[in-house]
Amino acid sequence: MLALAVHPANPDTLLAGVWSGSNDGQGIYRSTDGGDTWQPVSGLSGQEERKVPDIAYDPANPQIVYEATHGGLRVSFDGGLSWGAHPGPMGQLPMTAMTAMRHGEHTELYLGTVGGAVAGQLGARHVAQAESIMGAGVYQGQSHWHFVHLPLVLRSP
């Protein structure tokens, strides 16, 4: 197991990102009895989507859950039972870490990504736009999903 999230109002409900010893992602498993039994959830189709390094419940609404996957940001609107890709570039970039926090009336997500190519996106008229490159780093997004790139800076001692 690489990721674990505990439901904020019901500690018996858990979500876990499961990995095998061969570094193959097994996806998300859900428990409603404090971890005694686990069931796989639906909606994660590709191998990269099943590699889940982080999971976070929305602090304002625990029916909304986010997961960072190697296939991009995924979101659930039913408490983690089923998942779909987040629309836009964050649904395509490989994620390595994530946290969700409440800021005023909005939920803010901080997403760690390795960066890379983002395929054509749908514009206002549903016409694909050109592919773009997004750099690695930490991105901040609010409920309106405007992303700001915050570069990752490391210092040696």
Coordinates of C-alpha atoms in Angstrom, one line a residue:
M1 CA 0.0 0.0 0.0
L2 CA 1.3 3.4 -0.9
A3 CA -1.6 5.7 -0.1
L4 CA -4.2 5.7 2.6
A5 CA -7.1 8.1 3.3
V6 CA -9.5 8.0 6.2
H7 CA -13.0 9.4 5.8
P8 CA -13.2 12.6 7.9
A9 CA -16.6 11.8 9.4
N10 CA -16.4 8.0 9.5
P11 CA -13.1 6.5 10.5
D12 CA -14.3 3.0 9.6
T13 CA -14.3 4.1 5.9
L14 CA -10.8 3.9 4.3
L15 CA -9.4 4.2 0.8
A16 CA -6.0 2.6 -0.1
G17 CA -3.8 2.9 -3.1
V18 CA -2.4 -0.6 -3.5
W19 CA 0.9 -1.6 -5.2
S20 CA 2.5 -5.0 -5.7
G21 CA 6.1 -5.8 -5.1
S22 CA 6.8 -5.5 -8.8
N23 CA 5.8 -1.8 -8.8
D24 CA 2.5 -2.5 -10.5
G25 CA -0.4 -0.4 -9.3
Q26 CA -3.4 -2.4 -8.3
G27 CA -5.7 0.6 -8.0
I28 CA -7.9 1.8 -5.1
Y29 CA -9.5 -0.5 -2.5
R30 CA -12.2 0.6 -0.1
S31 CA -13.1 -0.6 3.3
T32 CA -16.2 0.3 5.4
D33 CA -15.4 -1.8 8.4
G34 CA -12.1 -0.3 9.6
G35 CA -9.9 -2.4 7.3
D36 CA -11.2 -5.9 8.0
T37 CA -12.4 -6.3 4.4
W38 CA -11.5 -4.5 1.2
Q39 CA -13.2 -4.2 -2.2
P40 CA -11.7 -2.7 -5.4
V41 CA -13.4 0.4 -6.8
S42 CA -14.3 1.0 -10.4
G43 CA -13.2 3.6 -13.0
L44 CA -9.4 3.1 -13.1
S45 CA -8.7 1.5 -16.5
G46 CA -5.1 1.8 -17.5
Q47 CA -1.9 0.6 -15.7
E48 CA -0.8 4.2 -15.0
E49 CA -4.2 5.0 -13.5
R50 CA -3.8 2.1 -11.0
K51 CA -0.5 3.5 -9.7
V52 CA -1.9 5.7 -6.9
P53 CA 0.7 7.5 -4.7
D54 CA -1.8 9.8 -2.9
I55 CA -5.5 10.1 -2.0
A56 CA -7.3 13.0 -0.3
Y57 CA -10.9 13.6 0.7
D58 CA -12.3 17.1 0.0
P59 CA -12.4 18.9 3.3
A60 CA -15.8 20.5 2.6
N61 CA -17.5 17.5 1.1
P62 CA -16.3 13.9 1.8
Q63 CA -18.3 12.6 -1.1
I64 CA -15.7 14.3 -3.3
V65 CA -12.3 12.4 -3.2
Y66 CA -9.2 13.1 -5.3
E67 CA -6.4 10.8 -6.2
A68 CA -3.0 11.4 -7.6
T69 CA -2.1 8.7 -10.2
H70 CA 0.7 8.2 -12.6
G71 CA -2.0 8.7 -15.3
G72 CA -3.1 12.1 -13.9
L73 CA -5.6 13.6 -11.4
R74 CA -8.7 11.5 -10.8
V75 CA -11.9 12.5 -9.0
S76 CA -14.8 10.7 -7.4
F77 CA -18.1 12.2 -6.6
D78 CA -19.5 9.2 -4.7
G79 CA -17.1 8.9 -1.8
G80 CA -14.5 6.9 -3.7
L81 CA -16.7 4.1 -5.2
S82 CA -16.1 5.2 -8.8
W83 CA -13.5 7.4 -10.5
G84 CA -13.0 9.5 -13.6
A85 CA -10.2 11.6 -15.1
H86 CA -10.2 15.3 -14.1
P87 CA -10.9 17.3 -17.2
G88 CA -8.0 19.5 -18.5
P89 CA -4.3 19.2 -18.2
M90 CA -4.2 17.9 -14.6
G91 CA -6.1 14.8 -15.7
Q92 CA -3.2 13.9 -18.0
L93 CA 0.0 14.7 -16.0
P94 CA 1.6 12.0 -13.9
M95 CA 1.1 12.9 -10.2
T96 CA 3.4 12.0 -7.4
A97 CA 1.8 13.8 -4.4
M98 CA -1.3 15.7 -3.4
T99 CA -3.1 17.4 -0.6
A100 CA -6.5 19.1 -0.3
M101 CA -7.2 22.0 2.1
R102 CA -10.0 24.4 2.8
H103 CA -9.4 28.1 2.0
G104 CA -12.4 30.3 2.6
E105 CA -15.2 29.0 0.5
H106 CA -12.9 27.0 -1.8
T107 CA -11.0 23.8 -1.7
E108 CA -7.4 24.1 -2.8
L109 CA -5.4 21.2 -4.2
Y110 CA -1.7 21.1 -4.2
L111 CA -0.5 18.7 -6.8
G112 CA 3.1 17.4 -7.2
T113 CA 3.8 16.3 -10.8
V114 CA 6.7 15.2 -12.9
G115 CA 5.5 17.3 -15.8
G116 CA 5.3 16.3 -19.4
A117 CA 3.3 16.6 -22.5
V118 CA -0.4 17.4 -22.3
A119 CA -2.5 16.3 -25.2
G120 CA -4.8 18.6 -27.1
Q121 CA -7.5 20.0 -24.8
L122 CA -11.1 20.9 -25.6
G123 CA -11.7 24.6 -26.0
A124 CA -15.0 26.5 -25.6
R125 CA -16.2 25.2 -29.0
H126 CA -14.9 21.6 -28.3
V127 CA -12.1 22.0 -30.8
A128 CA -8.8 20.4 -29.8
Q129 CA -6.1 22.9 -29.0
A130 CA -2.4 22.2 -29.6
E131 CA -0.4 19.9 -27.3
S132 CA 1.6 21.8 -24.6
I133 CA 4.3 21.0 -22.2
M134 CA 3.9 21.6 -18.4
G135 CA 7.0 21.6 -16.2
A136 CA 7.5 19.5 -13.1
G137 CA 6.7 21.1 -9.8
V138 CA 3.9 21.8 -7.4
Y139 CA 0.7 23.2 -8.8
Q140 CA -2.1 24.9 -6.9
G141 CA -5.7 24.7 -8.0
Q142 CA -8.9 26.0 -6.5
S143 CA -12.5 24.8 -7.1
H144 CA -12.5 26.8 -10.3
W145 CA -9.5 24.9 -11.5
H146 CA -7.2 27.7 -12.4
F147 CA -3.7 26.3 -11.9
V148 CA -0.6 28.3 -10.8
H149 CA 2.8 26.7 -11.1
L150 CA 4.9 26.9 -8.0
P151 CA 8.4 25.6 -8.8
L152 CA 9.9 23.0 -6.6
V153 CA 13.1 24.2 -5.0
L154 CA 15.6 21.9 -3.2
R155 CA 18.5 23.1 -1.0
S156 CA 21.4 21.0 0.0
P157 CA 22.6 21.3 3.6

